[in-house]
Structures are given as structure tokens and as C-alpha cells.
Amino acid sequence: MKSYNVCLKDTVNTFSKRLFYSLFDCEQDEIHSDYLENTFLKILASLEIEDAQKIWNTFRAELPEIRRKLDLDAIAFEKNDPASHCLQEIYLAYPGFHAISIYRLSHALYRLGVYILPRMMSEYIHGITGIDINPGATIGESFYIDHGTGIVIGESAIIGEHVKIYQGVTLGGIQVSKNLASTKRHPTIDDNVTIYANATILGGDIVIGANSIIGANVWITQSVPEDSVVTYQTEIKIRPKRNGIRK
């Protein structure tokens, strides 16, 4: 019977947490530096991935650029959320920012040809925040997630810059089939698009044009032109109560 070393999940969870800490805290970077490198090499050895030291060196060199992008994300949060009081609050208390941070770290590893570790990192943060971003997705700068619970972003999704997404949004595939693994299955979201709560956008050839607004609860399986507003209409009736009985 083959062993799959599932206890590696605990190691990856701790690695992800300490990597996040080191990215934003200079003192933590010094404290965790040796641990991160040694643990990374052990994880890749357990996963039977070659050239682990070369991969680590390349990944380590990319961390300043990842930090730059995340600082832009944090600024987008502060500018867009009226409930935020300062930039520090974003770094310390926003689950959406936490999820984006782990995504950007895991995406860098994904691009280096490491696949299982990034997916484990994404599942770690998914369990904490309820936000499921596949590390293969491509997400531009100044990305903003409001609340975030229930968001799903698929592997081949492409998201432009200055995009805002609210809770419950799904960027998914229109069908699930293993033979589609190498094709683009998830939509493209152009720059400056806002997607409100519980909207579902499905299909690899779907493009949501720049500067568009996608309203709450819509279901989209066709492309949307630039500068569009898409809404779902339903009839809601509000009637007065009479003698304590709803009419």
C-alpha cells in the first residue's frame, strides 16, 4: 500500500504562515530565513522534485516583487473599503488580503513548475478565509476582494488590473472533463471590472470587457462588451401588514 505522507500538510501550513509573516515583517524575515529555506528544501524532497535549491533561490529573488504587488493590493483595499480605518488594518485583519498574499506567493512557485506545494498553500488559506484561488490563475495588480467568503477563482482564469470582486463570486469552467486540463476553462476579466456578490461567470472563452459592472446573483456564459452593466432583475413586493396578518 502506497504512503502519501499526508502529515506534510501540517508542515506546509506552518511554512505558509511563516512565509507570510516574513514577507511583511523585517524582524520575522531574519528569524524565519533559515527555517523557510530548510523547510522548503525538505518539502520538495518529500515531493520528489529536483533542483530544489535552484527553485528556492529563484523564488527567494522574486519576493521583493511579490511584496511590491501586495502593497498595491493593500492600497486598493484601503481606497475601496469605507469600513477600513488605516492601511495597517488591511495587513493585520483582512482575510481577502491574506488570501491574495498566499495566492501571489503560490503563483510564483506555480510558474516555476512546482504544482503540489502551491496547491497545498492555497488549500491552507482556503480553510482559513473561505476564499479559493487556484495558484495557476493570473491576477493583475491592485486586486481587491471585499469580504471574500465563498469566492472561487479557477486555474486558467485571467484577471486584469484594478478589479474588484465581492463574496460568493465564481470564475469557473462551464463543464468539468479531464480531457480539458490543458485548455483555458475559466473566464477572462479585463481591467477595472467590478463583480458583485454571488455572480457566476463560466467558460474559458468568456471575456468581461473593461470598466464593466457585473451585478449580484447574475449567471454569465457569454462575453460582455466593455463599459457594460449586467444585472439580474427579480420582482420583490413589500406590502403592509393588516391586523397582524401578512397579506
Coordinates of N, CA and C in Angstrom, one line a residue:
M1 N 0.9 -1.2 0.0 CA 0.0 0.0 0.0 C 0.9 1.2 0.0
K2 N 0.6 2.2 -0.9 CA 1.5 3.3 -1.1 C 1.2 4.4 0.0
S3 N 2.2 5.0 0.5 CA 2.1 6.0 1.5 C 2.1 7.4 0.8
Y4 N 1.2 8.3 1.2 CA 1.2 9.6 0.6 C 1.7 10.7 1.5
N5 N 2.2 10.4 2.7 CA 2.8 11.4 3.6 C 1.9 12.6 3.8
V6 N 0.7 12.3 4.2 CA -0.3 13.4 4.3 C 0.0 14.3 5.5
C7 N 0.9 13.9 6.4 CA 1.3 14.8 7.5 C 2.1 16.0 7.0
L8 N 2.5 15.9 5.7 CA 3.2 17.1 5.1 C 2.3 18.3 5.1
K9 N 1.0 18.1 5.1 CA 0.0 19.2 5.2 C 0.3 20.1 6.3
D10 N 0.6 19.6 7.5 CA 1.0 20.4 8.7 C 2.2 21.2 8.4
T11 N 3.2 20.6 7.8 CA 4.5 21.3 7.5 C 4.2 22.5 6.6
V12 N 3.4 22.2 5.5 CA 3.1 23.3 4.6 C 2.3 24.4 5.2
N13 N 1.4 24.1 6.1 CA 0.6 25.1 6.7 C 1.5 26.0 7.5
T14 N 2.4 25.5 8.3 CA 3.3 26.3 9.1 C 4.3 27.1 8.2
F15 N 4.8 26.4 7.1 CA 5.6 27.1 6.2 C 4.9 28.3 5.6
S16 N 3.7 28.1 5.1 CA 2.9 29.2 4.5 C 2.7 30.4 5.5
K17 N 2.4 30.1 6.7 CA 2.2 31.1 7.7 C 3.4 31.9 8.0
R18 N 4.6 31.2 8.1 CA 5.8 31.9 8.4 C 6.3 32.7 7.2
L19 N 6.1 32.2 6.0 CA 6.4 32.9 4.8 C 5.7 34.2 4.7
F20 N 4.4 34.2 5.0 CA 3.6 35.4 5.1 C 4.1 36.4 6.1
Y21 N 4.4 35.9 7.3 CA 5.0 36.8 8.3 C 6.3 37.4 7.8
S22 N 7.2 36.6 7.3 CA 8.5 37.2 6.9 C 8.4 38.2 5.8
L23 N 7.3 38.1 4.9 CA 7.2 39.0 3.8 C 6.9 40.4 4.2
F24 N 6.2 40.6 5.4 CA 5.8 41.9 5.8 C 6.5 42.4 7.1
D25 N 7.3 41.6 7.7 CA 8.0 42.0 8.9 C 9.5 41.7 8.8
C26 N 10.3 42.7 8.8 CA 11.7 42.5 8.6 C 12.3 41.7 9.7
E27 N 11.9 41.9 10.9 CA 12.4 41.1 12.0 C 12.1 39.6 11.8
Q28 N 10.8 39.3 11.4 CA 10.4 38.0 11.2 C 11.2 37.4 10.0
D29 N 11.5 38.2 9.0 CA 12.3 37.7 7.9 C 13.6 37.1 8.4
E30 N 14.3 37.8 9.3 CA 15.6 37.4 9.8 C 15.4 36.1 10.6
I31 N 14.3 36.1 11.4 CA 14.1 35.0 12.3 C 13.8 33.7 11.5
H32 N 13.0 33.9 10.5 CA 12.5 32.7 9.7 C 13.3 32.3 8.5
S33 N 14.3 33.1 8.2 CA 15.1 32.9 6.9 C 15.6 31.4 6.8
D34 N 16.3 31.0 7.8 CA 16.9 29.6 7.7 C 15.8 28.6 7.7
Y35 N 14.8 28.8 8.5 CA 13.7 27.8 8.6 C 13.0 27.7 7.3
L36 N 12.7 28.8 6.6 CA 12.0 28.8 5.4 C 12.8 28.0 4.3
E37 N 14.0 28.3 4.2 CA 14.8 27.6 3.2 C 14.9 26.1 3.4
N38 N 15.3 25.8 4.7 CA 15.4 24.4 5.0 C 14.1 23.6 4.9
T39 N 13.0 24.2 5.3 CA 11.7 23.6 5.2 C 11.3 23.4 3.8
F40 N 11.5 24.5 3.0 CA 11.2 24.4 1.5 C 11.9 23.2 0.9
L41 N 13.2 23.1 1.2 CA 14.0 22.0 0.6 C 13.5 20.6 1.0
K42 N 13.1 20.5 2.3 CA 12.6 19.3 2.8 C 11.2 18.9 2.1
I43 N 10.4 19.9 1.9 CA 9.1 19.7 1.3 C 9.3 19.2 -0.1
L44 N 10.1 19.9 -0.9 CA 10.3 19.5 -2.3 C 11.0 18.1 -2.3
A45 N 11.9 17.8 -1.4 CA 12.4 16.4 -1.3 C 11.4 15.4 -1.1
S46 N 10.4 15.7 -0.2 CA 9.3 14.8 0.1 C 8.4 14.6 -1.1
L47 N 8.3 15.6 -2.0 CA 7.5 15.6 -3.2 C 8.3 15.1 -4.4
E48 N 9.6 14.7 -4.1 CA 10.4 14.2 -5.2 C 10.6 15.2 -6.3
I49 N 10.8 16.4 -6.0 CA 11.0 17.5 -7.0 C 12.5 17.8 -7.1
E50 N 13.1 17.8 -8.2 CA 14.5 18.0 -8.4 C 14.8 19.5 -8.5
D51 N 16.1 19.8 -8.3 CA 16.6 21.2 -8.4 C 16.0 22.1 -7.4
A52 N 15.7 21.6 -6.2 CA 15.0 22.3 -5.1 C 15.8 23.6 -4.7
Q53 N 17.1 23.5 -4.6 CA 17.9 24.7 -4.2 C 17.8 25.8 -5.3
K54 N 17.9 25.4 -6.6 CA 17.7 26.4 -7.6 C 16.4 27.0 -7.6
I55 N 15.3 26.2 -7.4 CA 14.0 26.8 -7.3 C 13.8 27.7 -6.2
W56 N 14.4 27.4 -5.0 CA 14.3 28.2 -3.8 C 15.0 29.6 -4.1
N57 N 16.2 29.5 -4.7 CA 16.9 30.7 -5.0 C 16.2 31.7 -5.9
T58 N 15.6 31.1 -6.9 CA 14.8 31.9 -7.9 C 13.5 32.5 -7.2
F59 N 12.9 31.6 -6.4 CA 11.7 32.1 -5.7 C 12.0 33.2 -4.7
R60 N 13.1 33.0 -4.0 CA 13.5 34.0 -3.0 C 13.8 35.3 -3.6
A61 N 14.4 35.3 -4.8 CA 14.7 36.5 -5.5 C 13.5 37.3 -6.0
E62 N 12.4 36.6 -6.1 CA 11.1 37.2 -6.6 C 10.3 37.8 -5.4
L63 N 10.7 37.5 -4.2 CA 9.9 38.0 -3.1 C 9.7 39.5 -3.0
P64 N 10.8 40.3 -3.3 CA 10.5 41.8 -3.3 C 9.5 42.2 -4.3
E65 N 9.4 41.6 -5.5 CA 8.4 42.0 -6.5 C 7.0 41.5 -6.0
I66 N 6.9 40.4 -5.4 CA 5.7 40.0 -4.8 C 5.2 40.9 -3.7
R67 N 6.1 41.4 -2.9 CA 5.8 42.4 -1.9 C 5.3 43.7 -2.5
R68 N 5.9 44.1 -3.6 CA 5.5 45.3 -4.2 C 4.1 45.2 -4.7
K69 N 3.7 44.1 -5.3 CA 2.4 43.9 -5.8 C 1.4 43.8 -4.7
L70 N 1.8 43.2 -3.6 CA 0.8 43.1 -2.4 C 0.6 44.5 -1.8
D71 N 1.6 45.3 -1.8 CA 1.5 46.7 -1.2 C 0.4 47.4 -2.1
L72 N 0.4 47.2 -3.4 CA -0.6 47.8 -4.3 C -2.0 47.3 -4.0
D73 N -2.0 46.0 -3.7 CA -3.3 45.3 -3.4 C -3.8 46.0 -2.1
A74 N -3.0 46.1 -1.1 CA -3.4 46.7 0.2 C -3.9 48.1 0.0
I75 N -3.3 48.9 -0.8 CA -3.7 50.3 -1.1 C -5.1 50.2 -1.7
A76 N -5.3 49.3 -2.6 CA -6.6 49.1 -3.3 C -7.7 48.8 -2.2
F77 N -7.4 48.0 -1.3 CA -8.3 47.7 -0.2 C -8.7 48.9 0.6
E78 N -7.7 49.7 1.0 CA -7.9 50.9 1.8 C -8.7 51.9 1.0
K79 N -8.5 52.1 -0.3 CA -9.2 53.0 -1.1 C -10.7 52.6 -1.3
N80 N -10.9 51.3 -1.4 CA -12.2 50.9 -1.8 C -13.2 50.5 -0.7
D81 N -12.6 50.2 0.5 CA -13.5 49.8 1.6 C -13.7 50.9 2.6
P82 N -14.9 51.4 2.6 CA -15.2 52.5 3.6 C -15.1 52.1 5.0
A83 N -15.1 50.8 5.3 CA -15.0 50.4 6.7 C -13.6 50.3 7.2
S84 N -12.6 50.5 6.3 CA -11.2 50.4 6.7 C -10.8 51.8 7.4
H85 N -10.0 51.7 8.4 CA -9.5 52.9 9.1 C -8.1 53.3 8.8
C86 N -7.3 52.4 8.4 CA -5.9 52.7 8.1 C -5.3 51.5 7.3
L87 N -4.2 51.8 6.7 CA -3.5 50.7 5.9 C -3.1 49.5 6.7
Q88 N -2.6 49.8 7.9 CA -2.1 48.8 8.8 C -3.3 47.7 9.1
E89 N -4.5 48.2 9.1 CA -5.6 47.3 9.4 C -5.7 46.3 8.3
I90 N -5.4 46.7 7.0 CA -5.5 45.7 5.9 C -4.6 44.6 6.1
Y91 N -3.3 44.9 6.4 CA -2.3 43.9 6.6 C -2.6 42.9 7.8
L92 N -3.2 43.5 8.8 CA -3.4 42.7 10.0 C -4.7 42.0 10.1
A93 N -5.7 42.5 9.4 CA -7.1 42.0 9.8 C -8.0 41.6 8.6
Y94 N -7.5 41.7 7.4 CA -8.4 41.5 6.2 C -8.2 40.1 5.6
P95 N -9.2 39.2 5.7 CA -9.0 37.9 5.1 C -8.7 37.9 3.6
G96 N -9.4 38.8 2.9 CA -9.2 38.9 1.5 C -7.7 39.2 1.1
F97 N -7.1 40.1 1.9 CA -5.7 40.4 1.6 C -4.8 39.3 2.0
H98 N -5.1 38.6 3.0 CA -4.4 37.4 3.4 C -4.5 36.3 2.3
A99 N -5.6 36.1 1.7 CA -5.8 35.2 0.7 C -5.0 35.6 -0.6
I100 N -5.1 36.8 -0.9 CA -4.3 37.3 -2.1 C -2.8 37.1 -1.9
S101 N -2.3 37.4 -0.6 CA -0.9 37.2 -0.3 C -0.5 35.8 -0.6
I102 N -1.2 34.8 0.0 CA -0.8 33.4 -0.2 C -0.9 33.1 -1.7
Y103 N -1.9 33.6 -2.4 CA -2.1 33.4 -3.8 C -0.8 33.8 -4.6
R104 N -0.4 35.1 -4.3 CA 0.7 35.6 -5.1 C 2.0 34.8 -4.8
L105 N 2.2 34.4 -3.6 CA 3.3 33.5 -3.3 C 3.2 32.2 -4.0
S106 N 2.1 31.5 -3.9 CA 1.9 30.2 -4.5 C 2.0 30.3 -6.0
H107 N 1.5 31.4 -6.6 CA 1.5 31.6 -8.1 C 2.9 31.6 -8.6
A108 N 3.8 32.3 -7.8 CA 5.2 32.4 -8.2 C 5.9 31.0 -8.3
L109 N 5.5 30.1 -7.3 CA 6.0 28.7 -7.4 C 5.4 27.9 -8.5
Y110 N 4.1 28.2 -8.7 CA 3.4 27.5 -9.9 C 4.1 27.8 -11.2
R111 N 4.5 29.1 -11.4 CA 5.2 29.5 -12.6 C 6.6 28.9 -12.7
L112 N 7.1 28.4 -11.6 CA 8.4 27.7 -11.6 C 8.3 26.2 -11.8
G113 N 7.1 25.8 -12.1 CA 6.9 24.4 -12.4 C 6.7 23.5 -11.1
V114 N 6.4 24.2 -10.0 CA 6.1 23.4 -8.8 C 4.6 23.5 -8.6
Y115 N 3.9 22.4 -8.5 CA 2.5 22.4 -8.5 C 1.8 21.9 -7.3
I116 N 2.3 20.9 -6.6 CA 1.6 20.3 -5.5 C 1.7 21.3 -4.3
L117 N 2.9 21.8 -4.0 CA 3.1 22.7 -2.9 C 2.2 24.0 -3.0
P118 N 2.2 24.7 -4.2 CA 1.3 25.8 -4.3 C -0.2 25.5 -4.0
R119 N -0.6 24.3 -4.5 CA -2.0 23.9 -4.3 C -2.2 23.6 -2.8
M120 N -1.3 23.1 -2.1 CA -1.4 22.9 -0.6 C -1.5 24.2 0.1
M121 N -0.7 25.2 -0.4 CA -0.7 26.5 0.2 C -2.1 27.2 0.0
S122 N -2.6 27.0 -1.2 CA -3.9 27.6 -1.5 C -5.0 26.9 -0.6
E123 N -4.9 25.6 -0.4 CA -5.9 25.0 0.5 C -5.8 25.4 1.9
Y124 N -4.5 25.7 2.4 CA -4.3 26.2 3.7 C -5.1 27.5 3.9
I125 N -4.9 28.5 3.0 CA -5.6 29.7 3.1 C -7.1 29.6 2.8
H126 N -7.5 28.7 2.0 CA -8.9 28.5 1.7 C -9.6 28.1 3.0
G127 N -8.9 27.2 3.8 CA -9.5 26.8 5.1 C -9.7 27.9 6.1
I128 N -8.8 28.9 6.0 CA -8.8 30.0 7.0 C -9.8 31.1 6.5
T129 N -9.9 31.4 5.2 CA -10.7 32.5 4.8 C -11.9 32.2 4.0
G130 N -12.1 30.9 3.5 CA -13.2 30.6 2.7 C -13.0 31.1 1.3
I131 N -11.8 31.5 0.9 CA -11.6 32.0 -0.4 C -10.7 31.0 -1.2
D132 N -11.1 30.6 -2.3 CA -10.4 29.5 -3.1 C -9.9 30.1 -4.4
I133 N -8.6 30.4 -4.4 CA -7.9 30.9 -5.6 C -6.9 29.9 -6.0
N134 N -7.1 29.3 -7.2 CA -6.2 28.3 -7.7 C -4.8 29.1 -8.0
P135 N -3.7 28.5 -7.6 CA -2.4 29.2 -7.8 C -2.1 29.4 -9.3
G136 N -2.8 28.7 -10.2 CA -2.5 28.8 -11.6 C -3.2 30.1 -12.2
A137 N -4.1 30.6 -11.5 CA -4.8 31.8 -12.1 C -3.8 33.0 -12.2
T138 N -4.1 33.9 -13.2 CA -3.3 35.0 -13.4 C -4.1 36.3 -13.0
I139 N -3.5 37.0 -12.0 CA -4.2 38.2 -11.5 C -3.3 39.4 -11.5
G140 N -3.9 40.5 -12.1 CA -3.1 41.7 -12.2 C -3.0 42.5 -10.9
E141 N -2.4 43.7 -11.0 CA -2.1 44.5 -9.8 C -3.4 45.2 -9.3
S142 N -3.3 45.6 -8.1 CA -4.3 46.3 -7.4 C -5.7 45.6 -7.4
F143 N -5.6 44.3 -6.9 CA -6.7 43.4 -6.9 C -7.4 43.6 -5.5
Y144 N -8.7 43.7 -5.5 CA -9.5 44.0 -4.3 C -10.6 42.9 -4.1
I145 N -10.6 42.3 -2.9 CA -11.6 41.3 -2.6 C -12.4 41.9 -1.4
D146 N -13.7 42.1 -1.4 CA -14.4 42.6 -0.3 C -15.1 41.4 0.4
H147 N -15.0 41.3 1.7 CA -15.5 40.1 2.4 C -14.8 38.8 2.0
G148 N -15.2 38.3 0.8 CA -14.5 37.2 0.2 C -15.0 35.8 0.4
T149 N -15.7 35.6 1.5 CA -16.2 34.2 1.7 C -16.9 33.6 0.5
G150 N -16.5 32.4 0.1 CA -17.2 31.7 -1.0 C -16.7 32.0 -2.4
I151 N -15.7 32.9 -2.5 CA -15.1 33.2 -3.8 C -14.3 32.0 -4.3
V152 N -14.5 31.7 -5.6 CA -13.8 30.6 -6.3 C -13.2 31.2 -7.6
I153 N -11.9 31.0 -7.8 CA -11.3 31.5 -9.0 C -10.5 30.3 -9.6
G154 N -10.8 29.9 -10.7 CA -10.3 28.7 -11.3 C -8.9 28.9 -11.9
E155 N -8.2 27.8 -12.2 CA -6.8 27.7 -12.6 C -6.5 28.6 -13.8
S156 N -7.3 28.6 -14.8 CA -6.9 29.3 -16.0 C -7.6 30.7 -16.1
A157 N -8.2 31.1 -15.1 CA -8.8 32.5 -15.1 C -7.7 33.5 -15.2
I158 N -8.1 34.6 -15.9 CA -7.2 35.7 -16.1 C -7.9 37.0 -15.6
I159 N -7.3 37.7 -14.7 CA -7.9 38.9 -14.1 C -7.0 40.1 -14.4
G160 N -7.5 41.1 -14.9 CA -6.7 42.3 -15.2 C -6.4 43.1 -13.9
E161 N -6.1 44.4 -14.1 CA -5.7 45.3 -13.0 C -6.9 46.1 -12.5
H162 N -6.9 46.4 -11.2 CA -7.9 47.2 -10.6 C -9.3 46.6 -10.7
V163 N -9.3 45.3 -10.5 CA -10.5 44.5 -10.5 C -11.0 44.4 -9.0
K164 N -12.3 44.5 -8.8 CA -13.0 44.3 -7.5 C -14.0 43.2 -7.6
I165 N -13.8 42.3 -6.6 CA -14.7 41.1 -6.5 C -15.3 41.0 -5.1
Y166 N -16.6 40.7 -5.0 CA -17.2 40.5 -3.8 C -17.5 39.1 -3.4
Q167 N -18.0 38.8 -2.2 CA -18.2 37.5 -1.7 C -19.1 36.6 -2.6
G168 N -18.8 35.3 -2.7 CA -19.6 34.4 -3.4 C -19.4 34.3 -4.9
V169 N -18.5 35.1 -5.4 CA -18.3 35.1 -6.9 C -17.5 33.8 -7.3
T170 N -18.0 33.3 -8.4 CA -17.3 32.1 -9.0 C -16.9 32.5 -10.4
L171 N -15.6 32.3 -10.7 CA -15.0 32.3 -12.0 C -14.6 30.9 -12.4
G172 N -15.5 30.2 -13.0 CA -15.4 28.7 -13.2 C -15.4 28.3 -14.6
G173 N -15.4 26.9 -14.7 CA -15.5 26.3 -16.0 C -16.9 25.9 -16.3
I174 N -17.3 25.9 -17.6 CA -18.7 25.6 -17.9 C -18.9 24.1 -17.9
Q175 N -17.9 23.3 -18.0 CA -18.0 21.9 -17.9 C -16.8 21.3 -17.3
V176 N -16.9 20.1 -16.6 CA -15.8 19.5 -15.9 C -15.5 18.2 -16.7
S177 N -14.3 18.2 -17.3 CA -13.8 17.0 -18.0 C -12.3 17.0 -18.0
K178 N -11.7 15.8 -17.7 CA -10.3 15.7 -17.5 C -9.6 16.0 -18.8
N179 N -10.2 15.7 -20.0 CA -9.5 16.0 -21.2 C -9.4 17.5 -21.6
L180 N -10.0 18.3 -20.7 CA -9.9 19.8 -20.9 C -8.8 20.4 -20.1
A181 N -8.0 19.5 -19.4 CA -7.0 20.0 -18.5 C -6.0 21.0 -19.1
S182 N -5.7 20.8 -20.3 CA -4.7 21.7 -21.0 C -5.3 22.9 -21.7
T183 N -6.6 23.1 -21.6 CA -7.3 24.2 -22.3 C -7.7 25.3 -21.3
K184 N -7.9 26.5 -21.8 CA -8.4 27.6 -21.0 C -9.9 27.3 -20.7
R185 N -10.2 27.1 -19.4 CA -11.5 26.7 -19.0 C -12.3 27.8 -18.2
H186 N -11.5 28.8 -17.8 CA -12.1 29.8 -16.9 C -12.1 31.2 -17.6
P187 N -12.9 32.1 -17.2 CA -13.1 33.4 -17.9 C -11.9 34.4 -17.8
T188 N -11.9 35.4 -18.6 CA -11.0 36.5 -18.6 C -11.8 37.7 -18.1
I189 N -11.2 38.4 -17.1 CA -11.8 39.6 -16.6 C -10.9 40.8 -16.9
D190 N -11.3 41.7 -17.7 CA -10.5 42.8 -18.1 C -10.3 43.9 -17.0
D191 N -9.5 44.9 -17.2 CA -9.2 45.9 -16.2 C -10.5 46.7 -15.7
N192 N -10.4 47.1 -14.5 CA -11.4 48.0 -13.9 C -12.8 47.4 -13.9
V193 N -12.9 46.1 -13.8 CA -14.2 45.4 -13.7 C -14.6 45.2 -12.2
T194 N -15.9 45.4 -11.9 CA -16.4 45.2 -10.6 C -17.4 44.0 -10.7
I195 N -17.3 43.0 -9.8 CA -18.2 41.8 -9.9 C -18.8 41.7 -8.5
Y196 N -20.1 41.9 -8.4 CA -20.8 41.9 -7.1 C -21.2 40.5 -6.6
A197 N -21.7 40.5 -5.4 CA -21.8 39.2 -4.7 C -22.6 38.1 -5.4
N198 N -22.1 36.9 -5.3 CA -22.7 35.7 -5.8 C -22.9 35.6 -7.3
A199 N -22.2 36.5 -8.1 CA -22.2 36.4 -9.5 C -21.4 35.1 -9.9
T200 N -21.9 34.5 -11.0 CA -21.2 33.3 -11.5 C -20.9 33.5 -13.0
I201 N -19.6 33.4 -13.3 CA -19.1 33.6 -14.7 C -18.4 32.4 -15.1
L202 N -18.9 31.7 -16.2 CA -18.3 30.4 -16.6 C -17.9 30.3 -18.0
G203 N -16.7 29.7 -18.3 CA -16.3 29.4 -19.6 C -15.0 30.1 -20.0
G204 N -14.1 29.3 -20.6 CA -12.8 29.7 -21.0 C -12.8 30.8 -22.1
D205 N -13.8 30.9 -22.9 CA -13.8 31.8 -24.0 C -14.6 33.1 -23.6
I206 N -15.0 33.2 -22.4 CA -15.8 34.3 -21.9 C -14.9 35.5 -21.5
V207 N -15.2 36.7 -22.0 CA -14.4 37.9 -21.6 C -15.4 38.9 -21.1
I208 N -15.1 39.4 -19.9 CA -15.8 40.5 -19.3 C -15.0 41.8 -19.7
G209 N -15.6 42.6 -20.5 CA -14.9 43.8 -21.0 C -14.5 44.8 -20.0
A210 N -13.5 45.6 -20.2 CA -13.0 46.6 -19.3 C -14.1 47.6 -18.8
N211 N -14.0 48.0 -17.6 CA -14.8 49.0 -17.0 C -16.3 48.6 -16.8
S212 N -16.5 47.3 -16.9 CA -17.9 46.8 -16.7 C -18.3 46.5 -15.3
I213 N -19.6 46.5 -15.0 CA -20.1 46.2 -13.7 C -21.0 45.0 -13.8
I214 N -20.7 43.9 -13.1 CA -21.5 42.7 -13.1 C -22.3 42.7 -11.8
G215 N -23.6 42.8 -11.8 CA -24.4 42.8 -10.6 C -24.5 41.5 -9.9
A216 N -25.1 41.6 -8.7 CA -25.2 40.5 -7.8 C -26.1 39.4 -8.4
N217 N -25.7 38.1 -8.2 CA -26.5 37.0 -8.5 C -26.7 36.7 -10.0
V218 N -26.0 37.3 -10.8 CA -26.1 37.0 -12.3 C -25.4 35.7 -12.6
W219 N -25.8 35.1 -13.7 CA -25.2 33.9 -14.2 C -24.8 34.2 -15.7
I220 N -23.5 34.2 -16.0 CA -23.0 34.6 -17.3 C -22.2 33.5 -18.0
T221 N -22.7 33.2 -19.2 CA -22.0 32.2 -20.0 C -21.7 32.8 -21.4
Q222 N -21.7 34.1 -21.5 CA -21.4 34.7 -22.8 C -20.6 36.0 -22.5
S223 N -19.8 36.4 -23.4 CA -18.9 37.6 -23.2 C -19.7 38.9 -23.0
V224 N -19.1 39.8 -22.3 CA -19.8 41.1 -22.0 C -18.9 42.2 -22.6
P225 N -19.4 43.1 -23.4 CA -18.6 44.2 -24.0 C -18.1 45.2 -22.9
E226 N -17.1 45.9 -23.3 CA -16.6 47.0 -22.4 C -17.7 47.9 -22.0
D227 N -17.5 48.5 -20.8 CA -18.4 49.6 -20.3 C -19.9 49.1 -20.2
S228 N -20.1 47.9 -19.9 CA -21.4 47.3 -19.7 C -21.8 47.2 -18.2
V229 N -23.1 47.2 -18.0 CA -23.7 46.9 -16.7 C -24.6 45.7 -16.9
V230 N -24.4 44.7 -16.1 CA -25.2 43.4 -16.2 C -25.9 43.2 -14.9
T231 N -27.2 43.1 -14.9 CA -28.0 43.0 -13.7 C -28.9 41.8 -13.8
Y232 N -29.3 41.3 -12.7 CA -30.4 40.3 -12.6 C -31.6 40.9 -12.0
Q233 N -32.7 40.8 -12.6 CA -33.9 41.5 -12.1 C -34.9 40.5 -11.6
T234 N -35.4 40.8 -10.4 CA -36.4 39.9 -9.8 C -37.4 40.9 -9.2
E235 N -38.7 40.4 -9.1 CA -39.7 41.2 -8.5 C -39.8 41.0 -7.0
I236 N -39.7 42.1 -6.3 CA -39.9 42.0 -4.8 C -41.1 42.9 -4.4
K237 N -42.0 42.3 -3.7 CA -43.2 43.0 -3.3 C -43.2 43.2 -1.8
I238 N -43.4 44.4 -1.4 CA -43.5 44.8 0.0 C -44.9 45.3 0.3
R239 N -45.6 44.6 1.2 CA -47.0 45.0 1.4 C -47.1 45.3 2.9
P240 N -48.0 46.2 3.3 CA -48.3 46.4 4.7 C -49.0 45.3 5.4
K241 N -48.7 45.1 6.7 CA -49.5 44.1 7.4 C -50.8 44.7 7.9
R242 N -51.8 43.8 7.9 CA -53.1 44.3 8.3 C -53.6 43.3 9.4
N243 N -54.0 43.9 10.6 CA -54.4 43.1 11.7 C -53.4 42.0 12.1
G244 N -52.1 42.4 11.9 CA -51.1 41.4 12.3 C -50.9 40.2 11.3
I245 N -51.7 40.2 10.2 CA -51.6 39.2 9.2 C -51.0 39.7 8.0
R246 N -50.0 39.0 7.5 CA -49.3 39.4 6.2 C -50.2 39.1 5.0
K247 N -50.4 40.1 4.2 CA -51.2 39.9 3.0 C -50.4 39.6 1.8

